[in-house]
Short mmCIF file of C-alpha atoms in Angstrom, two decimals:
data_model
loop_
_atom_site.label_atom_id
_atom_site.label_comp_id
_atom_site.label_asym_id
_atom_site.label_seq_id
_atom_site.Cartn_x
_atom_site.Cartn_y
_atom_site.Cartn_z
CA MET S 1 46.83 -35.16 29.15
CA ASP S 2 48.59 -37.87 30.54
CA GLU S 3 52.02 -38.25 32.00
CA GLN S 4 53.26 -40.76 29.40
CA ARG S 5 51.59 -38.78 26.45
CA GLN S 6 53.49 -35.58 27.75
CA THR S 7 56.70 -37.05 27.53
CA GLU S 8 55.98 -38.62 23.81
CA LEU S 9 55.42 -35.30 22.91
CA GLN S 10 59.14 -33.50 24.69
CA GLU S 11 61.02 -36.98 23.57
CA ARG S 12 59.51 -35.64 19.79
CA LYS S 13 60.05 -32.17 20.55
CA ASP S 14 64.27 -33.40 21.17
CA GLN S 15 64.06 -35.26 17.91
CA LEU S 16 63.08 -32.51 16.40
CA ARG S 17 65.62 -30.48 17.41
CA GLY S 18 68.65 -32.89 15.75
CA PHE S 19 66.46 -34.15 12.97
CA PRO S 20 68.62 -33.24 9.76
CA ARG S 21 67.77 -30.59 7.01
CA CYS S 22 66.23 -31.79 3.81
CA ASN S 23 63.87 -31.08 1.40
CA PHE S 24 61.05 -33.93 1.94
CA VAL S 25 60.47 -36.48 4.63
CA HIS S 26 59.05 -40.17 2.95
CA LEU S 27 56.77 -41.14 6.10
CA LEU S 28 56.68 -45.22 5.07
CA TRP S 29 54.63 -48.20 6.58
CA CYS S 30 54.30 -51.75 5.18
CA ASP S 31 50.67 -53.05 5.22
CA ILE S 32 49.21 -56.74 5.20
CA SER S 33 49.65 -57.45 1.70
CA GLY S 34 53.23 -56.73 2.46
CA VAL S 35 52.86 -53.22 -0.10
CA ARG S 36 55.36 -51.00 1.16
CA ARG S 37 53.53 -48.05 0.98
CA SER S 38 54.37 -44.18 1.50
CA ARG S 39 53.15 -40.35 2.55
CA VAL S 40 55.81 -37.53 1.77
CA THR S 41 56.02 -34.34 3.46
CA PRO S 42 57.63 -31.53 2.87
CA TYR S 43 60.85 -30.75 5.18
CA SER S 44 58.42 -27.42 6.34
CA ARG S 45 55.42 -29.37 7.74
CA LEU S 46 57.86 -31.77 9.51
CA ILE S 47 56.81 -30.68 13.00
CA ASP S 48 52.83 -31.27 12.22
CA ALA S 49 54.05 -34.59 10.70
CA ALA S 50 55.82 -36.04 13.94
CA MET S 51 53.45 -33.77 16.64
CA LYS S 52 50.18 -34.01 14.78
CA GLY S 53 50.75 -36.68 12.40
CA ILE S 54 49.68 -37.42 8.70
CA GLY S 55 46.08 -38.37 8.40
CA VAL S 56 44.93 -41.27 6.35
CA THR S 57 42.52 -43.51 5.44
CA ARG S 58 41.50 -46.66 8.11
CA ASN S 59 41.34 -48.79 5.36
CA CYS S 60 45.43 -48.28 4.92
CA MET S 61 45.56 -51.49 6.40
CA GLY S 62 43.24 -53.65 4.50
CA MET S 63 44.29 -53.16 1.10
CA THR S 64 45.19 -55.98 -0.80
CA SER S 65 48.25 -56.33 -3.32
CA PHE S 66 45.77 -56.10 -6.21
CA PHE S 67 43.48 -53.79 -5.17
CA ASP S 68 43.80 -50.00 -3.43
CA GLY S 69 40.22 -50.19 -2.14
CA ALA S 70 37.96 -51.32 0.98
CA THR S 71 38.39 -55.53 1.38
CA PRO S 72 34.86 -57.25 3.00
CA ASP S 73 35.30 -58.24 6.54
CA THR S 74 38.19 -56.55 7.35
CA GLY S 75 36.31 -54.07 9.91
CA LEU S 76 38.16 -51.71 8.07
CA ASP S 77 36.33 -48.76 5.56
CA GLN S 78 36.53 -45.37 4.08
CA VAL S 79 35.18 -44.42 6.68
CA GLY S 80 37.38 -42.73 9.97
CA GLU S 81 40.89 -41.86 9.48
CA ILE S 82 44.00 -42.67 11.61
CA ARG S 83 47.12 -40.45 11.63
CA LEU S 84 50.41 -41.42 10.97
CA TRP S 85 53.29 -40.26 13.39
CA ALA S 86 56.69 -39.87 11.92
CA ASP S 87 59.11 -41.88 14.02
CA LEU S 88 62.24 -39.92 13.79
CA GLY S 89 64.31 -41.99 15.84
CA THR S 90 64.13 -44.44 12.54
CA ALA S 91 65.41 -41.36 10.18
CA ARG S 92 67.74 -42.04 7.73
CA PRO S 93 69.00 -40.01 4.09
CA GLN S 94 67.38 -41.46 0.74
CA PRO S 95 70.75 -43.27 -1.21
CA TRP S 96 69.33 -42.32 -4.30
CA ARG S 97 67.93 -38.63 -2.76
CA LEU S 98 70.08 -37.47 -0.54
CA THR S 99 67.86 -34.23 -0.28
CA ASN S 100 65.37 -36.35 1.43
CA GLN S 101 64.57 -38.68 4.42
CA THR S 102 62.70 -41.82 4.75
CA VAL S 103 61.67 -42.34 8.43
CA LEU S 104 59.09 -45.32 9.72
CA ALA S 105 55.28 -44.34 10.54
CA ASN S 106 53.74 -45.46 13.75
CA MET S 107 49.46 -45.36 13.34
CA VAL S 108 47.84 -44.52 16.12
CA THR S 109 44.57 -42.90 16.30
CA ASP S 110 43.07 -39.09 16.19
CA ARG S 111 43.55 -38.87 19.71
CA GLY S 112 47.01 -39.70 20.01
CA GLN S 113 46.70 -43.71 21.21
CA PRO S 114 48.35 -46.69 19.66
CA TRP S 115 45.57 -47.69 16.87
CA GLU S 116 45.62 -51.95 17.38
CA CYS S 117 46.08 -52.21 13.56
CA CYS S 118 49.87 -51.05 13.42
CA PRO S 119 52.05 -53.86 13.03
CA ARG S 120 54.75 -52.33 14.48
CA GLY S 121 52.86 -51.82 17.68
CA ALA S 122 51.95 -55.84 17.12
CA LEU S 123 55.60 -56.53 17.00
CA ARG S 124 56.21 -53.82 20.00
CA ARG S 125 53.29 -56.30 22.34
CA THR S 126 54.47 -59.54 21.22
CA LEU S 127 58.11 -58.61 22.17
CA GLN S 128 57.08 -56.86 25.89
CA LEU S 129 54.94 -59.78 27.09
CA LEU S 130 57.97 -61.88 25.86
CA GLN S 131 60.22 -59.58 27.84
CA MET S 132 57.85 -59.70 30.59
CA GLN S 133 56.77 -63.35 31.16
CA PHE S 134 60.27 -65.29 30.60
CA GLY S 135 62.65 -62.22 30.86
CA ILE S 136 63.75 -63.40 26.95
CA THR S 137 64.74 -61.27 24.40
CA MET S 138 64.84 -61.51 20.78
CA GLU S 139 67.70 -60.91 18.00
CA VAL S 140 66.68 -61.78 14.22
CA GLY S 141 68.64 -61.16 11.18
CA CYS S 142 67.69 -61.98 7.37
CA GLU S 143 68.85 -62.93 3.90
CA THR S 144 66.50 -62.05 1.11
CA GLU S 145 66.43 -63.17 -2.26
CA PHE S 146 65.57 -60.74 -5.27
CA TYR S 147 65.75 -61.06 -9.24
CA LEU S 148 67.69 -57.90 -11.32
CA LEU S 149 66.12 -58.05 -15.23
CA GLN S 150 66.64 -56.56 -18.24
CA GLY S 151 64.92 -53.08 -19.36
CA ASP S 152 63.45 -50.31 -17.61
CA PRO S 153 60.08 -50.89 -15.86
CA GLN S 154 57.93 -48.67 -18.70
CA ALA S 155 59.67 -51.41 -21.62
CA ILE S 156 58.68 -54.23 -19.51
CA GLY S 157 54.89 -52.89 -18.53
CA LYS S 158 54.94 -52.73 -22.50
CA GLN S 159 56.06 -56.04 -22.78
CA LEU S 160 53.07 -57.37 -20.39
CA GLN S 161 50.83 -55.86 -21.87
CA GLY S 162 51.98 -57.01 -25.55
CA GLY S 163 51.74 -60.89 -24.35
CA GLY S 164 55.49 -61.74 -24.99
CA GLN S 165 57.79 -63.68 -22.31
CA LEU S 166 56.73 -62.09 -18.99
CA LEU S 167 60.23 -61.18 -17.38
CA PHE S 168 63.81 -61.46 -18.78
CA PRO S 169 66.06 -61.70 -15.96
CA LEU S 170 69.64 -59.96 -16.24
CA ASP S 171 71.98 -63.51 -16.79
CA GLU S 172 71.50 -66.86 -17.05
CA SER S 173 74.28 -67.34 -14.14
CA LYS S 174 74.32 -70.34 -11.46
CA TYR S 175 74.56 -70.51 -7.74
CA SER S 176 77.65 -68.06 -6.84
CA GLN S 177 79.08 -67.76 -10.52
CA SER S 178 81.62 -65.06 -9.92
CA SER S 179 81.35 -63.82 -13.46
CA SER S 180 77.20 -62.43 -12.33
CA ILE S 181 78.41 -60.82 -9.18
CA ASN S 182 81.69 -58.90 -11.62
CA ALA S 183 79.03 -58.48 -14.42
CA ALA S 184 76.60 -56.65 -11.86
CA SER S 185 78.33 -55.20 -9.52
CA GLU S 186 77.16 -52.13 -10.24
CA ASP S 187 73.96 -52.38 -9.71
CA VAL S 188 74.42 -54.59 -6.33
CA GLU S 189 77.23 -53.04 -4.90
CA ALA S 190 75.06 -50.27 -5.32
CA ILE S 191 71.93 -51.93 -3.53
CA VAL S 192 74.33 -53.08 -1.01
CA LEU S 193 75.51 -49.54 -0.31
CA ALA S 194 72.08 -48.15 -0.08
CA ILE S 195 70.70 -50.83 2.35
CA GLN S 196 73.50 -50.03 5.13
CA THR S 197 72.61 -46.07 4.93
CA LEU S 198 68.89 -46.47 4.47
CA ALA S 199 68.29 -49.38 6.61
CA GLY S 200 71.17 -48.87 9.10
CA VAL S 201 71.76 -52.74 9.10
CA THR S 202 75.51 -54.40 8.33
CA VAL S 203 75.40 -56.60 4.95
CA GLU S 204 77.40 -59.34 6.02
CA GLN S 205 77.61 -61.15 2.49
CA PHE S 206 76.29 -61.17 -1.03
CA HIS S 207 76.49 -63.65 -4.06
CA ALA S 208 74.67 -64.42 -7.12
CA GLU S 209 71.81 -67.64 -6.31
CA ALA S 210 71.20 -70.27 -9.00
CA GLY S 211 68.32 -68.67 -10.67
CA GLY S 212 69.92 -66.29 -13.53
CA GLY S 213 70.37 -62.82 -12.76
CA GLN S 214 69.07 -63.92 -9.11
CA PHE S 215 71.38 -62.18 -6.15
CA GLU S 216 70.89 -63.12 -2.09
CA ILE S 217 71.96 -59.86 0.45
CA VAL S 218 72.44 -61.41 3.94
CA THR S 219 72.16 -58.58 6.46
CA GLY S 220 73.15 -58.90 10.33
CA HIS S 221 71.20 -59.43 13.55
CA LYS S 222 69.84 -56.87 15.30
CA PRO S 223 67.08 -56.49 18.46
CA ALA S 224 63.58 -57.62 16.87
CA MET S 225 61.70 -54.59 16.38
CA ASP S 226 64.73 -53.17 14.82
CA ALA S 227 65.87 -56.23 11.99
CA ALA S 228 61.78 -55.34 11.32
CA ASP S 229 62.15 -52.04 10.13
CA ALA S 230 65.75 -52.97 8.41
CA LEU S 231 63.80 -55.40 6.82
CA VAL S 232 61.11 -53.68 5.53
CA LEU S 233 64.08 -50.45 4.70
CA THR S 234 65.92 -53.18 2.83
CA ARG S 235 63.09 -53.98 0.32
CA GLU S 236 62.93 -50.21 -0.06
CA ALA S 237 66.30 -49.95 -1.04
CA ILE S 238 66.51 -52.96 -3.20
CA VAL S 239 64.18 -51.71 -5.25
CA ALA S 240 64.64 -48.00 -5.34
CA THR S 241 68.01 -48.44 -6.12
CA ALA S 242 67.79 -50.82 -8.81
CA ALA S 243 65.02 -49.09 -10.84
CA ARG S 244 67.59 -45.81 -10.36
CA GLN S 245 70.17 -48.33 -11.76
CA GLY S 246 68.67 -49.16 -14.88
CA HIS S 247 67.69 -52.50 -14.01
CA PRO S 248 64.68 -53.10 -12.14
CA ALA S 249 64.41 -55.36 -9.19
CA THR S 250 61.51 -58.14 -8.16
CA LEU S 251 61.32 -59.65 -5.17
CA LEU S 252 58.53 -61.54 -5.68
CA PRO S 253 58.47 -65.19 -5.00
CA HIS S 254 58.22 -67.49 -7.78
CA PRO S 255 58.18 -64.71 -10.90
CA PHE S 256 59.49 -67.42 -13.02
CA SER S 257 58.38 -71.12 -14.27
CA GLY S 258 61.36 -73.16 -13.96
CA ARG S 259 63.70 -71.14 -12.32
CA PRO S 260 64.30 -71.04 -8.06
CA SER S 261 62.00 -68.63 -6.45
CA SER S 262 62.88 -66.12 -4.00
CA GLY S 263 62.80 -66.12 -0.28
CA ALA S 264 62.82 -64.07 3.10
CA HIS S 265 64.83 -66.45 5.22
CA ILE S 266 64.13 -64.85 8.79
CA HIS S 267 67.24 -66.39 11.20
CA PHE S 268 66.53 -65.62 15.10
CA SER S 269 68.17 -65.95 18.56
CA ILE S 270 66.62 -65.79 22.22
CA PHE S 271 68.78 -64.84 24.68
CA LYS S 272 67.95 -64.68 28.60
CA ASP S 273 71.15 -62.84 30.65
CA GLY S 274 72.89 -62.68 28.18
CA GLU S 275 72.96 -66.31 27.56
CA ASN S 276 71.94 -67.55 24.20
CA LEU S 277 69.07 -70.13 24.84
CA LEU S 278 69.49 -72.06 21.83
CA CYS S 279 72.76 -73.78 22.60
CA GLY S 280 75.03 -74.42 25.83
CA GLY S 281 71.50 -75.95 27.06
CA SER S 282 71.71 -80.53 28.17
CA ARG S 283 68.55 -81.08 25.42
CA GLU S 284 69.02 -82.05 21.70
CA ALA S 285 72.40 -80.34 19.73
CA GLY S 286 72.76 -78.08 22.44
CA LEU S 287 69.04 -76.39 22.81
CA THR S 288 68.36 -75.61 26.63
CA GLU S 289 65.00 -76.18 28.04
CA LEU S 290 63.62 -72.63 27.50
CA GLY S 291 65.38 -72.95 23.82
CA ASP S 292 63.50 -76.48 23.37
CA ASN S 293 60.16 -75.20 24.50
CA PHE S 294 60.30 -71.61 21.96
CA LEU S 295 61.57 -74.32 19.09
CA SER S 296 58.29 -76.41 19.67
CA GLY S 297 55.76 -73.64 19.59
CA ILE S 298 56.81 -72.53 16.59
CA LEU S 299 57.45 -76.02 14.55
CA GLY S 300 53.96 -76.77 16.47
CA HIS S 301 52.26 -73.45 15.19
CA LEU S 302 54.10 -73.36 12.00
CA PRO S 303 50.82 -74.55 9.65
CA GLY S 304 49.50 -72.12 11.69
CA ILE S 305 51.51 -68.85 10.98
CA MET S 306 52.22 -69.77 7.72
CA SER S 307 50.00 -67.22 6.39
CA PHE S 308 52.10 -64.77 8.10
CA LEU S 309 55.14 -65.50 6.39
CA ALA S 310 54.08 -67.01 2.99
CA ALA S 311 51.54 -64.49 2.49
CA THR S 312 50.13 -64.64 -1.37
CA PRO S 313 49.11 -67.72 -3.72
CA ASN S 314 52.18 -66.87 -5.54
CA SER S 315 54.37 -67.52 -2.23
CA TYR S 316 53.06 -71.32 -2.47
CA ARG S 317 54.29 -71.96 -5.85
CA ARG S 318 58.39 -71.91 -4.30
CA LEU S 319 57.11 -74.18 -1.41
CA GLN S 320 58.02 -77.25 -3.00
CA PRO S 321 59.54 -80.63 -1.48
CA SER S 322 63.81 -80.64 -1.95
CA SER S 323 63.77 -76.78 -3.43
CA TRP S 324 65.66 -75.64 0.36
CA THR S 325 62.33 -73.69 1.15
CA GLY S 326 61.24 -75.98 4.18
CA ALA S 327 58.68 -77.21 2.87
CA PHE S 328 58.06 -79.93 5.61
CA GLN S 329 57.20 -79.43 9.48
CA ILE S 330 60.46 -80.45 10.70
CA TRP S 331 63.82 -79.38 12.47
CA GLY S 332 67.02 -80.67 11.73
CA VAL S 333 70.63 -79.48 12.85
CA ASN S 334 71.84 -77.79 9.34
CA ASN S 335 69.41 -79.61 7.38
CA LYS S 336 68.73 -76.94 4.64
CA GLU S 337 65.51 -78.74 3.80
CA ALA S 338 64.43 -78.40 7.57
CA ALA S 339 61.19 -75.80 7.63
CA LEU S 340 63.19 -74.74 11.23
CA ARG S 341 67.12 -75.06 10.33
CA LEU S 342 69.31 -74.33 13.51
CA ILE S 343 72.40 -73.36 13.25
CA PRO S 344 75.08 -74.32 15.86
CA GLY S 345 77.79 -71.61 16.74
CA THR S 346 78.91 -69.54 19.50
CA ASN S 347 76.75 -68.12 22.21
CA MET S 348 76.32 -65.11 20.06
CA SER S 349 76.34 -66.39 16.58
CA THR S 350 73.85 -69.91 17.54
CA ASN S 351 70.61 -69.13 15.72
CA CYS S 352 67.91 -71.19 13.81
CA GLU S 353 66.65 -70.18 10.59
CA ILE S 354 62.72 -70.49 9.32
CA LYS S 355 63.03 -71.39 5.74
CA THR S 356 59.42 -70.30 4.65
CA PRO S 357 58.80 -66.25 4.82
CA ASP S 358 59.38 -64.41 1.57
CA ALA S 359 59.26 -61.12 0.75
CA THR S 360 55.47 -60.92 0.54
CA SER S 361 54.96 -61.14 4.09
CA ASN S 362 54.70 -57.87 6.61
CA PRO S 363 57.80 -58.17 8.04
CA HIS S 364 56.45 -56.83 11.39
CA LEU S 365 53.52 -59.19 11.54
CA ALA S 366 55.71 -62.24 10.43
CA ILE S 367 57.93 -61.72 13.08
CA ALA S 368 55.30 -61.15 15.84
CA ALA S 369 53.46 -64.38 14.78
CA ILE S 370 57.17 -66.20 14.79
CA ALA S 371 57.13 -65.15 18.67
CA THR S 372 53.52 -65.94 19.40
CA ALA S 373 54.26 -69.20 18.80
CA GLY S 374 57.72 -69.39 20.55
CA LEU S 375 55.25 -67.63 23.57
CA LEU S 376 52.85 -70.74 23.17
CA GLY S 377 55.70 -73.39 23.16
CA LEU S 378 57.10 -71.37 26.49
CA ARG S 379 54.01 -71.22 28.48
CA ARG S 380 53.16 -74.82 27.79
CA GLY S 381 56.97 -76.05 28.20
CA GLY S 382 56.50 -77.94 24.90
CA LEU S 383 59.26 -80.68 23.80
CA LEU S 384 60.64 -80.68 20.35
CA PRO S 385 60.66 -84.24 18.44
CA GLU S 386 63.33 -85.79 17.09
CA SER S 387 65.17 -83.94 14.90
CA LEU S 388 66.05 -84.96 11.23
CA SER S 389 69.16 -85.32 9.31
CA VAL S 390 67.71 -85.95 6.27
CA ASP S 391 65.76 -84.42 3.01
CA PRO S 392 61.91 -85.98 4.54
CA ALA S 393 60.84 -85.68 0.48
CA THR S 394 63.78 -88.89 -0.16
CA LEU S 395 61.37 -91.17 2.94
CA THR S 396 58.21 -93.20 1.53
CA LYS S 397 55.10 -91.87 2.38
CA GLU S 398 54.61 -94.85 4.92
CA GLU S 399 58.35 -93.57 6.36
CA ARG S 400 56.75 -89.79 7.03
CA GLN S 401 53.67 -91.03 8.32
CA ASN S 402 55.29 -93.44 10.77
CA GLU S 403 57.58 -90.72 11.92
CA GLY S 404 54.76 -88.16 12.22
CA ILE S 405 56.43 -86.12 9.68
CA ARG S 406 54.18 -83.77 7.33
CA GLN S 407 53.95 -81.25 4.65
CA LEU S 408 52.99 -77.51 5.06
CA PRO S 409 50.29 -76.46 3.94
CA SER S 410 50.55 -75.93 0.33
CA SER S 411 48.02 -73.26 -1.07
CA LEU S 412 47.43 -70.05 1.06
CA GLN S 413 43.62 -71.26 1.04
CA ALA S 414 45.20 -74.10 3.35
CA ALA S 415 46.98 -72.09 5.40
CA LEU S 416 43.81 -70.29 6.67
CA ASP S 417 42.25 -73.07 7.35
CA THR S 418 44.74 -74.67 9.33
CA LEU S 419 44.93 -70.74 11.48
CA ASN S 420 41.18 -71.47 11.99
CA ILE S 421 41.81 -74.75 13.18
CA ASP S 422 44.85 -74.08 15.64
CA LYS S 423 42.65 -72.23 18.65
CA ASP S 424 45.22 -72.06 21.07
CA LEU S 425 46.91 -69.96 18.41
CA VAL S 426 44.51 -67.87 17.50
CA ALA S 427 43.69 -66.93 20.80
CA GLY S 428 47.54 -66.54 21.28
CA LEU S 429 47.39 -63.92 18.26
CA LYS S 430 44.53 -62.04 19.57
CA GLU S 431 46.69 -61.65 22.47
CA THR S 432 49.95 -60.38 20.79
CA LEU S 433 48.61 -59.00 17.91
CA GLY S 434 44.73 -58.52 19.04
CA ALA S 435 41.61 -59.52 17.63
CA PRO S 436 41.14 -56.36 14.69
CA LEU S 437 43.91 -56.97 13.57
CA LEU S 438 43.97 -60.40 13.27
CA GLN S 439 40.53 -60.02 11.46
CA ALA S 440 42.02 -57.80 8.85
CA HIS S 441 45.00 -60.14 8.24
CA ILE S 442 42.46 -62.83 7.79
CA ALA S 443 39.64 -60.83 5.21
CA VAL S 444 43.03 -59.90 2.88
CA LYS S 445 44.25 -63.05 2.63
CA ARG S 446 41.44 -64.61 2.56
CA ALA S 447 40.61 -61.72 -0.97
CA GLU S 448 44.36 -62.81 -1.97
CA VAL S 449 42.93 -66.55 -2.42
CA LYS S 450 39.55 -65.40 -4.16
CA ARG S 451 41.56 -63.47 -6.53
CA TRP S 452 44.59 -65.49 -7.39
CA SER S 453 44.07 -69.20 -6.51
CA GLN S 454 40.59 -69.53 -8.46
CA ALA S 455 42.33 -67.44 -11.34
CA ASN S 456 44.99 -70.40 -11.38
CA ASP S 457 47.02 -68.39 -14.18
CA HIS S 458 50.89 -67.83 -13.10
CA ASN S 459 51.60 -65.33 -15.76
CA LEU S 460 48.89 -62.92 -14.11
CA GLU S 461 50.29 -62.59 -11.07
CA VAL S 462 53.45 -62.19 -12.83
CA GLN S 463 52.43 -59.34 -14.43
CA GLU S 464 50.01 -57.97 -11.77
CA LEU S 465 52.76 -58.42 -8.92
CA TRP S 466 55.76 -58.10 -10.10
CA ALA S 467 56.47 -54.13 -9.45
CA ARG S 468 53.91 -54.59 -6.55
CA TYR S 469 57.39 -56.63 -4.45
#
């Protein structure tokens, strides 16, 4: 046994001594399709789960949003197993079942080595490269939007099968309408408290969004790896708590025609030697040279990483011009129609928001893809174009062409096509995510396109996916 492996096992033994007693431990992971999955073990078996891991099919990272089986061309099938290792440092009590604990799982081989298709491992590698090559660390905060629905899940299921209206939102209120928060206070406050307990993240604010029964919860920034973990747990807390409260939640990007969609905006800052590289510099809007380079990489490769951010065909029903979703490949200072929105502030608060992500994304892969694009911008010393201070949809087609303004991919198939032709990005993702994980990602997304885009049936999407997200 090598020295690193012995050190890891000793650390796990030390963590086990302090692990709180409970009835059951849920080992949680998020797959490529953005679906959260878990295995549960009694507390009496925790030592085995922590030291040896729990076996699970390799195909657990090759499943789609609609089929729990093998997906063609992922390189992952029913043959062979990996091990889920309980990351004991992520243990949190379940607010809806305080006798249970939830931990995030690392995926390893049967020899205890990191598995090449583990999303947490992919993000870890990406952040290590950013640190080693440029001395840069990344902080991330999130906004999560969702709908609360009328009726219990069983009643909704019968309603869907009966062919009636698919979903009914909790109310008909408008953006930041106080009566909505007041009426739903018991549900929303329970969700907020659950997020703080389960995800271990600060909730900075919450409010009613523009769709009736729609809400947004803003969580504070953390180091990127911790933030990705917290986002998985935030989504878990929202769905589980809402169900317990009697008003199921859905984070599906576009569950209603004619109503606002739900996003999962990602805010990030990058630091070197304690200094925020997105402010205090001489470039436009106070960007430093490295900050400019990093953002140029993200903006330039944004079309190519869209399949990591907007991960299902349903996502692209959300990404429409003049809808505050960032449908065009532009950046701007506090421009809410910019896909990349710089938000000036202090050394600690200045950040950049990416508006295109939603809750069908895998948080670890989404942040890894963003960081990879930024890393490529740093390596080539790229420069941002001039920022835009208007809604690009208000410009004429000729004006947009003259300014080099392009709309982002309008479908998941278009996003995959764009990734395929961005050879620099593909090479970068093979370096950070690894070729096997990238292959599996592309194959899963192609299967999603075949299932949903060819049918082009919004009602079918909602019927099958509302409870998956």
